[in-house]
Coordinates of C-alpha atoms and ligand atoms in Angstrom, one line a residue:
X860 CA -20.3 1.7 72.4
X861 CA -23.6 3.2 71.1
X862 CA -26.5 5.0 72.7
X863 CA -28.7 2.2 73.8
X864 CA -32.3 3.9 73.2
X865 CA -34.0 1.6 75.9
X866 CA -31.2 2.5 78.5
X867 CA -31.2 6.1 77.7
X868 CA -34.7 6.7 77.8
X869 CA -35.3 5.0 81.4
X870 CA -32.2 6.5 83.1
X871 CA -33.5 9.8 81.7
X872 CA -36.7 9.2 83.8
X873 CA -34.5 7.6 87.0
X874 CA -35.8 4.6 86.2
X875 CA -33.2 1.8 86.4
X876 CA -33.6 -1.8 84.7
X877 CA -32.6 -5.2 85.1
X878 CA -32.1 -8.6 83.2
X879 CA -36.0 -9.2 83.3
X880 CA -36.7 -5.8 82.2
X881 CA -35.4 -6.7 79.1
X882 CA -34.7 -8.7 76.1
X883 CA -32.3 -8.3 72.9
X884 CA -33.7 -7.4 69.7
X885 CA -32.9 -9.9 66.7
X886 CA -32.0 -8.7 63.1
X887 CA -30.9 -9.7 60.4
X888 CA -27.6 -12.2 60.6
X889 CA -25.6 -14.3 58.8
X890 CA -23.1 -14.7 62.0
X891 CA -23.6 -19.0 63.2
X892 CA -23.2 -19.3 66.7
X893 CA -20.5 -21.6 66.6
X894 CA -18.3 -20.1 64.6
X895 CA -18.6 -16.4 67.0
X896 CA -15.4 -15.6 68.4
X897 CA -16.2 -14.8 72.6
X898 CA -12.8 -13.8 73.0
X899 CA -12.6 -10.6 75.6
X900 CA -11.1 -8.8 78.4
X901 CA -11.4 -9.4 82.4
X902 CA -8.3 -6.7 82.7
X903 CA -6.6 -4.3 80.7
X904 CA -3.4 -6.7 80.1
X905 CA -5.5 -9.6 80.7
X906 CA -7.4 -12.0 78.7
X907 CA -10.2 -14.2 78.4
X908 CA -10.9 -16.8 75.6
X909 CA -14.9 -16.5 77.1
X910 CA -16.0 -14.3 78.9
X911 CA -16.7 -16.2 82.1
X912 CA -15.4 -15.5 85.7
X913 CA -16.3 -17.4 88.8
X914 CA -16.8 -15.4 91.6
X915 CA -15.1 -14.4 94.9
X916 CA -16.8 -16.4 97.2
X917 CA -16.4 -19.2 99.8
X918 CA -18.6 -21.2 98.5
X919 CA -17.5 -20.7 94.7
X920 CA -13.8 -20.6 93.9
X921 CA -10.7 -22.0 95.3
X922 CA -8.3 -23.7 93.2
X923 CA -10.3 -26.3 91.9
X924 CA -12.6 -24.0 90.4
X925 CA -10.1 -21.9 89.3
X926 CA -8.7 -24.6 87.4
X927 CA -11.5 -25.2 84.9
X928 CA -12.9 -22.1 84.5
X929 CA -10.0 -21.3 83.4
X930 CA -9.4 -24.2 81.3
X931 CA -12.8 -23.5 79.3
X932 CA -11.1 -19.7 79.0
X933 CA -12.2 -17.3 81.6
X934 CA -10.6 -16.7 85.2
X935 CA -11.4 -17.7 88.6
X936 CA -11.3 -15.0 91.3
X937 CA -10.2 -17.2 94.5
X938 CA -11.8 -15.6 97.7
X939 CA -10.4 -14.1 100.3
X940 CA -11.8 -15.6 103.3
X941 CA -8.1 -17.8 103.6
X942 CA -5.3 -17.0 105.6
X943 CA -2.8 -15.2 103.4
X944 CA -0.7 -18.1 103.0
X945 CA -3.8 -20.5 101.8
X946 CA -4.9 -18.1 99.4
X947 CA -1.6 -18.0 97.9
X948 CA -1.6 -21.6 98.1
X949 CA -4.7 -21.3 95.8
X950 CA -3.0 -19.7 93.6
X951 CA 0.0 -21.5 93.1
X952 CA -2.0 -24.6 92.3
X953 CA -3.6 -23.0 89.5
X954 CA -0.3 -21.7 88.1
X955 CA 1.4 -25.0 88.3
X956 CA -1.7 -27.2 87.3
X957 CA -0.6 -27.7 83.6
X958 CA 3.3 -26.8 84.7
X959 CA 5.1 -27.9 81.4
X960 CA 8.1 -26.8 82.7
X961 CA 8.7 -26.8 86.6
X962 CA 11.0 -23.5 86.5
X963 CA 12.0 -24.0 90.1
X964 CA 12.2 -27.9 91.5
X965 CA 12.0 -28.3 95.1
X966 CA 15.0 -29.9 95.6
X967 CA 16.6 -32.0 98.6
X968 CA 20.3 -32.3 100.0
X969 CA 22.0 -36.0 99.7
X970 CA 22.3 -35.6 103.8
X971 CA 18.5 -35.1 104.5
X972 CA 16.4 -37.8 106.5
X973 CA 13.3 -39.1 105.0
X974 CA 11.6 -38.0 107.6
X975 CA 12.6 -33.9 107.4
X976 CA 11.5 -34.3 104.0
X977 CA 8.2 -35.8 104.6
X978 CA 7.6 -33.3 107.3
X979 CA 8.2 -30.5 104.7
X980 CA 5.7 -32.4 102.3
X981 CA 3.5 -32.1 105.3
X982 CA 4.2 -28.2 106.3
X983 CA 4.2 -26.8 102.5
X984 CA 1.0 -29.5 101.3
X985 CA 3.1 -30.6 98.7
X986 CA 1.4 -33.0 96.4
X987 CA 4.0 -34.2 93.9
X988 CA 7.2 -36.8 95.6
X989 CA 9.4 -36.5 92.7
X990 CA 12.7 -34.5 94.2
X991 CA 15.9 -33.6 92.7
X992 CA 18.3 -34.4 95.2
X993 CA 21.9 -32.2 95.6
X994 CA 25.4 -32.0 97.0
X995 CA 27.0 -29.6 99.1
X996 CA 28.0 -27.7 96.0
X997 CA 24.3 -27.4 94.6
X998 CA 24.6 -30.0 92.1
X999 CA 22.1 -32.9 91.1
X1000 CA 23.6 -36.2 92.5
X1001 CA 20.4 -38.5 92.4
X1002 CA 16.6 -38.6 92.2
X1003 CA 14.2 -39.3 94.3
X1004 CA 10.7 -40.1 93.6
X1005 CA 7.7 -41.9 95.1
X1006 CA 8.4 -45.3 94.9
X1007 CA 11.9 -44.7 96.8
X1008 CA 9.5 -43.6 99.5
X1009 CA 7.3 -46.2 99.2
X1010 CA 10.1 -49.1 99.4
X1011 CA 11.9 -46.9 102.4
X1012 CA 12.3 -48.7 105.2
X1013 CA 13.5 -46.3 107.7
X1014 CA 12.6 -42.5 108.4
X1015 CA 16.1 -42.5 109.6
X1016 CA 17.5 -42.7 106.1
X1017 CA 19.2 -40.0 104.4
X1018 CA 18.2 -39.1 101.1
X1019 CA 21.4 -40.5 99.6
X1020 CA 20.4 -44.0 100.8
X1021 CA 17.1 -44.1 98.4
X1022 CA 17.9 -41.8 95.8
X1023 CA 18.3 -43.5 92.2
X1024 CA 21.6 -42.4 90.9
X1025 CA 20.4 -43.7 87.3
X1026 CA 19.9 -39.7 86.1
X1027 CA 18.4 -38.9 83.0
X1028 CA 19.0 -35.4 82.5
X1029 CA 18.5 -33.0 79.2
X1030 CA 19.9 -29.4 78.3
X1031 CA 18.0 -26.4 79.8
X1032 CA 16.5 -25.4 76.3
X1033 CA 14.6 -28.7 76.1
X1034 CA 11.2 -27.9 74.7
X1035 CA 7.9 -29.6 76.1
X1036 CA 7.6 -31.4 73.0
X1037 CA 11.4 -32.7 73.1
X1038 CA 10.7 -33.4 76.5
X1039 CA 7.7 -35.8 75.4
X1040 CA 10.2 -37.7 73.2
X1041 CA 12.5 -38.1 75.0
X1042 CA 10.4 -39.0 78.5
X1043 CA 8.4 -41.5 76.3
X1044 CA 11.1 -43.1 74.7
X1045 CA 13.5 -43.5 77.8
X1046 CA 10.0 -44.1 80.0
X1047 CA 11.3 -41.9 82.7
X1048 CA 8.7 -39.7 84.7
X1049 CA 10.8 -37.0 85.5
X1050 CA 13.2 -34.9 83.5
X1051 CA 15.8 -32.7 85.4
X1052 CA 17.3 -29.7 83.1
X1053 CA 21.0 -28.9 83.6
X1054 CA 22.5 -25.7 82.5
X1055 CA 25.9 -25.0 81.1
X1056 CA 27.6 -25.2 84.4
X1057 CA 25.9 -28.1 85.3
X1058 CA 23.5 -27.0 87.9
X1059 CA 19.6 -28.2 87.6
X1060 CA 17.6 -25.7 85.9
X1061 CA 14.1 -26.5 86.0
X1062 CA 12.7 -30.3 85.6
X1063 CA 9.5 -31.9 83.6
X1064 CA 7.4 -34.4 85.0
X1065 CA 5.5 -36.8 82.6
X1066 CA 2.3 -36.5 83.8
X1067 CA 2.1 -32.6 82.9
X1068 CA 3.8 -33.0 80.1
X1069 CA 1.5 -35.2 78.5
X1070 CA -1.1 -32.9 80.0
X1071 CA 0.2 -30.5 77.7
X1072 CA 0.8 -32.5 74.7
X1073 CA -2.7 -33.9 74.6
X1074 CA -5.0 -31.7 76.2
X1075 CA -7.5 -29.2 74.5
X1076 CA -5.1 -26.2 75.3
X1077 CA -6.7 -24.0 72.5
X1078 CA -9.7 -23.1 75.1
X1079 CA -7.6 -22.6 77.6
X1080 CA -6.9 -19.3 79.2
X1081 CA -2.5 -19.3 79.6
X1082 CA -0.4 -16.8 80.3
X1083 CA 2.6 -15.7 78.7
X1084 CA 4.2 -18.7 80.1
X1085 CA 1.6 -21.3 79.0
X1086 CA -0.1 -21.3 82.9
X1087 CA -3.4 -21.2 83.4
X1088 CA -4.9 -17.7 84.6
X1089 CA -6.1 -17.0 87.9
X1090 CA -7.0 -13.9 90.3
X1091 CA -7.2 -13.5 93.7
X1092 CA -9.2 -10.9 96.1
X1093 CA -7.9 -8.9 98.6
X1094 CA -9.5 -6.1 100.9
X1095 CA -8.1 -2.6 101.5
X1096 CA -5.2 -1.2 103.3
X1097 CA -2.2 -2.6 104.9
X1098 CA -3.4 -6.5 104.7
X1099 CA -4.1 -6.0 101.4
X1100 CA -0.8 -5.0 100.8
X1101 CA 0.3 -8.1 102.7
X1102 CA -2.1 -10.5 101.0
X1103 CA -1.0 -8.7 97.4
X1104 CA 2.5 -9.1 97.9
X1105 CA 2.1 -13.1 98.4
X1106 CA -0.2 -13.7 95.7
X1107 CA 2.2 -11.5 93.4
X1108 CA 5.1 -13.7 94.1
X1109 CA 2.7 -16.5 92.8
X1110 CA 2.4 -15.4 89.6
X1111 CA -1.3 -14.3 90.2
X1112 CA -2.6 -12.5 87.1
X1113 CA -5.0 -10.2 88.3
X1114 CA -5.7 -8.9 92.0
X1115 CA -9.4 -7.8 92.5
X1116 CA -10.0 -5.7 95.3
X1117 CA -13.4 -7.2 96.6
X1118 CA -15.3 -4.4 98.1
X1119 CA -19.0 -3.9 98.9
X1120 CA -18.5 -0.3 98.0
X1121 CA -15.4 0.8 95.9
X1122 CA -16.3 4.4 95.5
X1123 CA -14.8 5.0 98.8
X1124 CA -10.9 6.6 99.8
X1125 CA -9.6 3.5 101.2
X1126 CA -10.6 1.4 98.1
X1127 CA -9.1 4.5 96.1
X1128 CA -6.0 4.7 98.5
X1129 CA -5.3 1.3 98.0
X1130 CA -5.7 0.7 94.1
X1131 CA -3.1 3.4 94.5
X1132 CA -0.4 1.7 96.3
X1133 CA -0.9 -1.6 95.0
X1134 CA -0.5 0.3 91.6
X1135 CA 2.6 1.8 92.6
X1136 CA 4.3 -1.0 94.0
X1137 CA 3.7 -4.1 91.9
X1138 CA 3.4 -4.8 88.5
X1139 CA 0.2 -6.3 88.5
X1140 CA -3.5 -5.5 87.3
X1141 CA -6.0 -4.4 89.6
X1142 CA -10.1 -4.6 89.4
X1143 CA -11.5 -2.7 91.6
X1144 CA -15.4 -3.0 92.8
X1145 CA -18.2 -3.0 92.9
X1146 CA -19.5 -0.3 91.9
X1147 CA -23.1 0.5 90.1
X1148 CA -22.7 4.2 89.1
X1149 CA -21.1 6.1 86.0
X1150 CA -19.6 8.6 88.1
X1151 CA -18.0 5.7 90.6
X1152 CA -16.3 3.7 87.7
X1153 CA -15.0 6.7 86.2
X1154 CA -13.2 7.8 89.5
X1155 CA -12.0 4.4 89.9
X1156 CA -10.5 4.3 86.5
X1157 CA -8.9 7.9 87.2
X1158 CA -7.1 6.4 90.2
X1159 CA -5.8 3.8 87.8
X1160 CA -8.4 0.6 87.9
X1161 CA -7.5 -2.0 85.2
X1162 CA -10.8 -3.3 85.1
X1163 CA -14.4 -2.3 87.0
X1164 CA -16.6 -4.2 88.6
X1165 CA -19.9 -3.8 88.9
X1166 CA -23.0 -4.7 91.0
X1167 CA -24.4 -3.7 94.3
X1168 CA -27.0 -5.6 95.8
X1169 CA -28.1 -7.9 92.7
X1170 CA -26.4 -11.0 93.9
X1171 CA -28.4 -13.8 94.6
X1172 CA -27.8 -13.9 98.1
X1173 CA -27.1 -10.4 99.1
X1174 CA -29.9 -8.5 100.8
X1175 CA -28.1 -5.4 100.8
X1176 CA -30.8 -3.0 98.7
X1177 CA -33.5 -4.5 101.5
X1178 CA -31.0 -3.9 104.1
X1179 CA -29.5 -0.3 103.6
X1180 CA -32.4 -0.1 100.7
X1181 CA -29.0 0.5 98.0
X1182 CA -28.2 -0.5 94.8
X1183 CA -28.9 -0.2 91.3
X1184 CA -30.7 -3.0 88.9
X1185 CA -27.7 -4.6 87.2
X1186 CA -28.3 -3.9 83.7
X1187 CA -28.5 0.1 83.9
X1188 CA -25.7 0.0 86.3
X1189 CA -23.5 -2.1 83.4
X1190 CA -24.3 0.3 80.9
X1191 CA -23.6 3.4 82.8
X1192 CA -20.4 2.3 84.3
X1193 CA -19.4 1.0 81.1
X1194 CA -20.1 4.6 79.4
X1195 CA -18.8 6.5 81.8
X1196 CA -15.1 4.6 81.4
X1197 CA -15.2 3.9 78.0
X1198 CA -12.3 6.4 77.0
X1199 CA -10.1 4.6 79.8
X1200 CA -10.1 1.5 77.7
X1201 CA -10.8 -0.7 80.4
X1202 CA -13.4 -3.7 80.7
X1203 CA -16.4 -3.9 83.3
X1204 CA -17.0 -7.2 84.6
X1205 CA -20.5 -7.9 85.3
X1206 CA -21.0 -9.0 88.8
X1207 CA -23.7 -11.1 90.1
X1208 CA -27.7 -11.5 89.4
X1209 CA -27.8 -13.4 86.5
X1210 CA -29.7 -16.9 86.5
X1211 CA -30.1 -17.9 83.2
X1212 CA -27.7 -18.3 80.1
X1213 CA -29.6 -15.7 78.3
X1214 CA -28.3 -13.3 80.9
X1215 CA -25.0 -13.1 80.0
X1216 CA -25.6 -11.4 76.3
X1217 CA -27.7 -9.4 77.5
X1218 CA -25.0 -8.2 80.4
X1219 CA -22.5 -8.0 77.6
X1220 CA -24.7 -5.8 74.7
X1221 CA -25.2 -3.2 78.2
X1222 CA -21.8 -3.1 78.0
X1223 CA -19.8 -5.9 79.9
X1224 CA -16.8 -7.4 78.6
X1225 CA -17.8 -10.2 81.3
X1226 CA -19.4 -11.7 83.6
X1227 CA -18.5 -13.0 86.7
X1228 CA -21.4 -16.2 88.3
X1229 CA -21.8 -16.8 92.0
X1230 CA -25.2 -19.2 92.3
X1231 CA -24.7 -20.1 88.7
X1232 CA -21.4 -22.1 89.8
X1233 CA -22.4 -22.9 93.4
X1234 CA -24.1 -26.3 92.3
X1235 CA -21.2 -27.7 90.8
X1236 CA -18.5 -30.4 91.6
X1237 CA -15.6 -27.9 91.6
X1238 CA -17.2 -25.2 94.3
X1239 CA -15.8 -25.4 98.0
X1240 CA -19.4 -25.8 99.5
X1241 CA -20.5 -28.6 101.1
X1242 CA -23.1 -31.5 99.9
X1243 CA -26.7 -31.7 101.8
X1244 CA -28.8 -34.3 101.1
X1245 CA -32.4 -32.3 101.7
X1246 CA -36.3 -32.9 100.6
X1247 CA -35.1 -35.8 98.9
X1248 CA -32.6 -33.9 96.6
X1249 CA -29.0 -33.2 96.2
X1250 CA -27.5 -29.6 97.0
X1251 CA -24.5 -27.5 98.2
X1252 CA -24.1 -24.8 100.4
X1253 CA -24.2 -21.5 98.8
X1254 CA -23.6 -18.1 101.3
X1255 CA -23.4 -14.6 100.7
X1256 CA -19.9 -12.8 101.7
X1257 CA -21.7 -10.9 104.1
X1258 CA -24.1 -13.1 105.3
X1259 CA -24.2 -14.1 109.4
X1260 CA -21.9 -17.1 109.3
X1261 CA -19.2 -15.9 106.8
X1262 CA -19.0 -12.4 109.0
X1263 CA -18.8 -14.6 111.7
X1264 CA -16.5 -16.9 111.2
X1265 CA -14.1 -14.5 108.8
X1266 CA -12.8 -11.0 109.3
X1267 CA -12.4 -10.5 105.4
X1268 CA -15.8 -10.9 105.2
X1269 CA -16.8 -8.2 108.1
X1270 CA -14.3 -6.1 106.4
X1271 CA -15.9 -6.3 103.1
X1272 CA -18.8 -5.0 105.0
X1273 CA -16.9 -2.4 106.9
X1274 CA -17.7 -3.8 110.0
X1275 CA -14.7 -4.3 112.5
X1276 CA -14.0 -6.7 115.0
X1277 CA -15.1 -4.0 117.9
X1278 CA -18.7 -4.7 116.5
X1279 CA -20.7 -7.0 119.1
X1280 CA -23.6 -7.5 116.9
X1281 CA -23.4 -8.3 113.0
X1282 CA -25.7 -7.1 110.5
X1283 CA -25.4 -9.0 107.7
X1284 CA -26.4 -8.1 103.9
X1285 CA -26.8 -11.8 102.5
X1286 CA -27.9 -15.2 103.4
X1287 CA -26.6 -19.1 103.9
X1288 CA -28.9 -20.9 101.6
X1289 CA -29.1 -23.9 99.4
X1290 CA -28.7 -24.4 95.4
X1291 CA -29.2 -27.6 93.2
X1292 CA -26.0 -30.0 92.8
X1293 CA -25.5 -30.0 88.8
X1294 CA -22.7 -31.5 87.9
X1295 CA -19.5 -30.6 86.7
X1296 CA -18.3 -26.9 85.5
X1297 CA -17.4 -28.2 81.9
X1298 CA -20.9 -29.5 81.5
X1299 CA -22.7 -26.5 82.9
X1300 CA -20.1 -23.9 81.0
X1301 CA -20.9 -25.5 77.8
X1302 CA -24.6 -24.4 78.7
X1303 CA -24.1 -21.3 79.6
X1304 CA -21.6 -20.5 76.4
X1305 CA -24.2 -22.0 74.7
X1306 CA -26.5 -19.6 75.2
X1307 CA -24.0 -16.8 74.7
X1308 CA -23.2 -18.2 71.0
X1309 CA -27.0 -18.3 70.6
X1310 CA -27.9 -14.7 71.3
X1311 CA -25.1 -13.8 69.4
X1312 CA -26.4 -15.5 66.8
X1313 CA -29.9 -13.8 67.0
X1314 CA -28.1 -10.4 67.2
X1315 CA -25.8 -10.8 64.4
X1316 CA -22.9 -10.6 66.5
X1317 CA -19.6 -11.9 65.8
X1318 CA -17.4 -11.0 68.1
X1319 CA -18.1 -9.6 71.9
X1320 CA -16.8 -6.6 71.1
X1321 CA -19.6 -6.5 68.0
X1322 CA -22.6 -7.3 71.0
X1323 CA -21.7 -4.4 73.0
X1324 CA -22.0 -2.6 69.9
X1325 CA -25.1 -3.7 68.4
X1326 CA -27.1 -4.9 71.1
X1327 CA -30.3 -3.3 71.1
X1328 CA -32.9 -4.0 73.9
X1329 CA -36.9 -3.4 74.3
X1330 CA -38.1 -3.3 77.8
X1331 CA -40.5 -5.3 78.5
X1332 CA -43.3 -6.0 80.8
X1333 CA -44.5 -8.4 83.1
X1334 CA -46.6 -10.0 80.6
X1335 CA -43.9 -10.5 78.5
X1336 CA -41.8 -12.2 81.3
X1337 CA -44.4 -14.3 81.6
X1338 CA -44.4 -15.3 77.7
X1339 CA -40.5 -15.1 78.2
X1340 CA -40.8 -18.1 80.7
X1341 CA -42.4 -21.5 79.7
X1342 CA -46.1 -21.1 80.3
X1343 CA -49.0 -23.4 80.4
X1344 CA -47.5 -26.7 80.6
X1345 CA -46.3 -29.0 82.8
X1346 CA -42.9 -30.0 82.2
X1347 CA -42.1 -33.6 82.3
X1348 CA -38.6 -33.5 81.0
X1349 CA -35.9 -31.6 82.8
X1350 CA -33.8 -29.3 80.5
X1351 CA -30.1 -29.4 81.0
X1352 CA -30.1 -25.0 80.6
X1353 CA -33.7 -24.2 82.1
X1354 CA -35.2 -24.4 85.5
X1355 CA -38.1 -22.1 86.5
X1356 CA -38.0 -22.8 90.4
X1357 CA -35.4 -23.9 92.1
Ligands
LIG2563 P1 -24.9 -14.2 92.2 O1 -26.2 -13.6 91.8 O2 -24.1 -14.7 91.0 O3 -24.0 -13.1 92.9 O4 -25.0 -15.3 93.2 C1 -22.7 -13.2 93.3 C2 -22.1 -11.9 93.7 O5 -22.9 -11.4 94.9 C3 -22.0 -10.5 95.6 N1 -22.1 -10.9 97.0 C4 -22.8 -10.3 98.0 N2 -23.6 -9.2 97.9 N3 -24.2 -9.6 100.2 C5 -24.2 -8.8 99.1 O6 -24.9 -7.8 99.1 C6 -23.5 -10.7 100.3 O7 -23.5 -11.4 101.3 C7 -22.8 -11.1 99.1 N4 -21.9 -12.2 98.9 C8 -21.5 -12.0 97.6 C9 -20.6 -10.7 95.1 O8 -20.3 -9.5 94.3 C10 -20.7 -11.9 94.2 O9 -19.8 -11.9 93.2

């Protein structure tokens, strides 16, 4: 990445800057905004088709928000105020949401009652009713599937009373598409796989298949495996460990260790032994200083995170009166690890689109959106109805209730259960409803292709490159901003107040 004149100058002076300090510069360009490629990097192994990532909050991402951020090619973080076992819950659903293939069926034995099986559907959540059923010698004798259940008249029934023996079964190597055929033709909804010795060996189900088959899948972030991606956070020391071990047994893709401070030893001491146990990427954060990310990445980050305090609900810099303004603090981390080869993520502060190329040309391979994703359909918080308007709960990890109510969240804040009082660094608040995450993505990514397009940037790789910045003043976020008019039409991608 190149010296960034602006940047340089300021932090030469100790002054830091933010996303209102400045602006991009145009220049000439013959790059169209829809035809720039926003493919990056959340992880060193780990990809993004945009660079989006929703953040690690209560009130942001569980599965459900997982699920389409990662459909429209970035990666939900899901939060780790859940027990261990929801978390990886979280996680599983993400993993299996497209499942072409279902490598491992829950199965049932022939001798079974209806009712131990619908008290495991209970215990585990299962949502699917479709089960293989087998003898004694682990082979497939039957099928049951919801509408056995439904025309069941007895919980005392064994499985072998309402299991359909009528099997249509395929050869392991079956392909999705194959499995499409076949499925359609034969109008089955579920496919068992038999191997050579004739024990099941994985099973489709229509309804992901066609999934599959028709769905966009080119903006879709997958993994090697054609899943959708998904990370999870975790805290430091032993129940990280714990918590890490689950989620890795999930298939999760990347574990972010979600501190309010990663430049400390038990952040460092951790990365460490998650690093040497498990075969999995680690981000670590946040961070907001070159000399932080750079001892992070010694210790063998695969990805830094950075922001302290810039979040829209954290009150940390008025609390402890620390932190850096988010854009200096990009572009020095991102200097300062830049021979590691690992991407900075970007982490909180940003309210418009036009924030997120000017996050990247500092020197973020992405961004990862709290309030900018609270609003929406998919986030865990709950509806108010308030002034006459629609909105959802939005809270900071660190605010009152969450430190209350969760110890992750004290944690996070380094503040143990001995602690009578809390002091919180962030606030329980309110942000608009505004519909779905496709709808406001589309916005966001939007503006992204845009000030690519102004910068003559192909390629995200090509705005951290070329980005150049002026600073500007408060006049000029003045002129920045709408001015002297009254708006009468609402803009899908522009609010001035909340
Ligand atoms: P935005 O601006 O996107 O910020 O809403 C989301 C990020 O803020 C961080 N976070 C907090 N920081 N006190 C803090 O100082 C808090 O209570 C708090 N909760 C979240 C976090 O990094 C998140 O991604």
């Amino acid at each position: 990445m190149k010296d960034k004149f602006v940047l340089d100058e300021s932090s030469k002076k100790g002054i830091a800057l933010t996303f209102d300090d400045v602006r991009l510069r145009t220049g000439y360009s013959e790059v169209l905004p829809d035809n720039v490629d926003i493919g990056s990097r959340f992880s060193r192994n780990v990809s993004l088709k945009a660079p989006i990532v929703s953040a690690a909050m209560d009130t942001v991402t569980e599965y459900k928000m997982a699920i389409q951020i990662a459909k429209l090619g970035g990666i939900g973080v899901i939060h780790r105020n859940l027990s261990v076992e929801e978390q990886a819950f979280n996680v599983s659903k993400v993993k299996h949401h497209l499942n072409g293939l279902i490598e491992k069926p829950v199965c049932v034995f022939e001798n079974d009652s209806i009712k131990s099986i619908f008290d495991r559907i209970e215990e585990k959540k299962f949502t699917f009713r479709s089960f293989p059923v087998l003898n004694n010698e682990l082979k497939i004798v039957g099928l049951i599937t919801r509408n056995d259940f439904d025309f069941c008249d007895s919980l005392d029934c064994s499985a072998k009373d309402i299991m359909s023996i009528d099997l249509l079964t395929a050869p392991q190597e079956t392909t999705v598409e194959e499995a499409f055929v076949i499925m359609k033709k034969e109008k089955k909804k579920v496919l068992p796989l038999i191997d050579g010795n004739g024990f099941l060996a994985g099973m489709y189900s229509f309804s992901d298949v066609k999934r599959v088959k028709t769905g966009a899948l080119s903006s879709y972030n997958l993994d090697s495996k054609g899943r959708l991606r998904v990370a999870a956070a975790v805290g430091v020391g032993e129940e990280a460990l714990r918590r890490v071990r689950a989620l890795v047994e999930k298939d999760v893709d990347v574990i972010v260790i979600d501190t309010a401070h990663g430049d400390t030893k038990l952040v460092i001491d951790t990365l460490k032994k998650i690093k040497s146990e498990f075969a999995v990427d680690v981000v670590v954060g946040n961070v907001s200083v070159g000399e932080s990310a750079r001892r992070l990445a010694e210790a063998g980050a695969d990805g830094i995170k950075v922001g302290q305090g810039g979040g829209s609900i954290c009150t940390t810099r008025i609390i402890a009166g620390i932190g850096r303004p988010q854009v200096s603090a990009i572009y020095d981390c991102a200097k300062a690890v830049e021979s590691f080869g690992i991407p900075i993520c970007a982490d909180g502060g940003l309210r418009h689109s036009g924030d997120i190329p000017i996050a990247i040309a500092a020197g973020a391979h992405s961004v990862m959106m709290g309030s900018m994703l609270a609003g929406t359909e998919e986030a865990p918080g709950e509806v108010v109805f308030y002034q006459g308007r629609k909105w959802k709960v939005y809270r900071g990890m660190g605010s009152l209730e969450a430190m209350k109510s969760n110890e992750s969240s004290r944690e996070r804040y380094l503040q143990g259960e001995g602690k009578k009082q809390i002091i919180p660094e962030g606030v329980e608040g309110l942000v608009p409803c505004k519909g779905n995450v496709e709808e406001t993505i589309f916005q966001y990514l939007g503006g992204l292709r845009r000030g690519m397009g102004y910068a003559g940037a192909n390629t995200i790789e090509e705005l951290r490159e070329k980005g150049e910045f002026d600073q500007i003043s408060l006049a000029g976020i003045q002129e920045s901003h709408t001015h002297d008019v009254l708006i009468t039409k609402d803009s899908p991608n522009y609010t001035k107040e909340i």
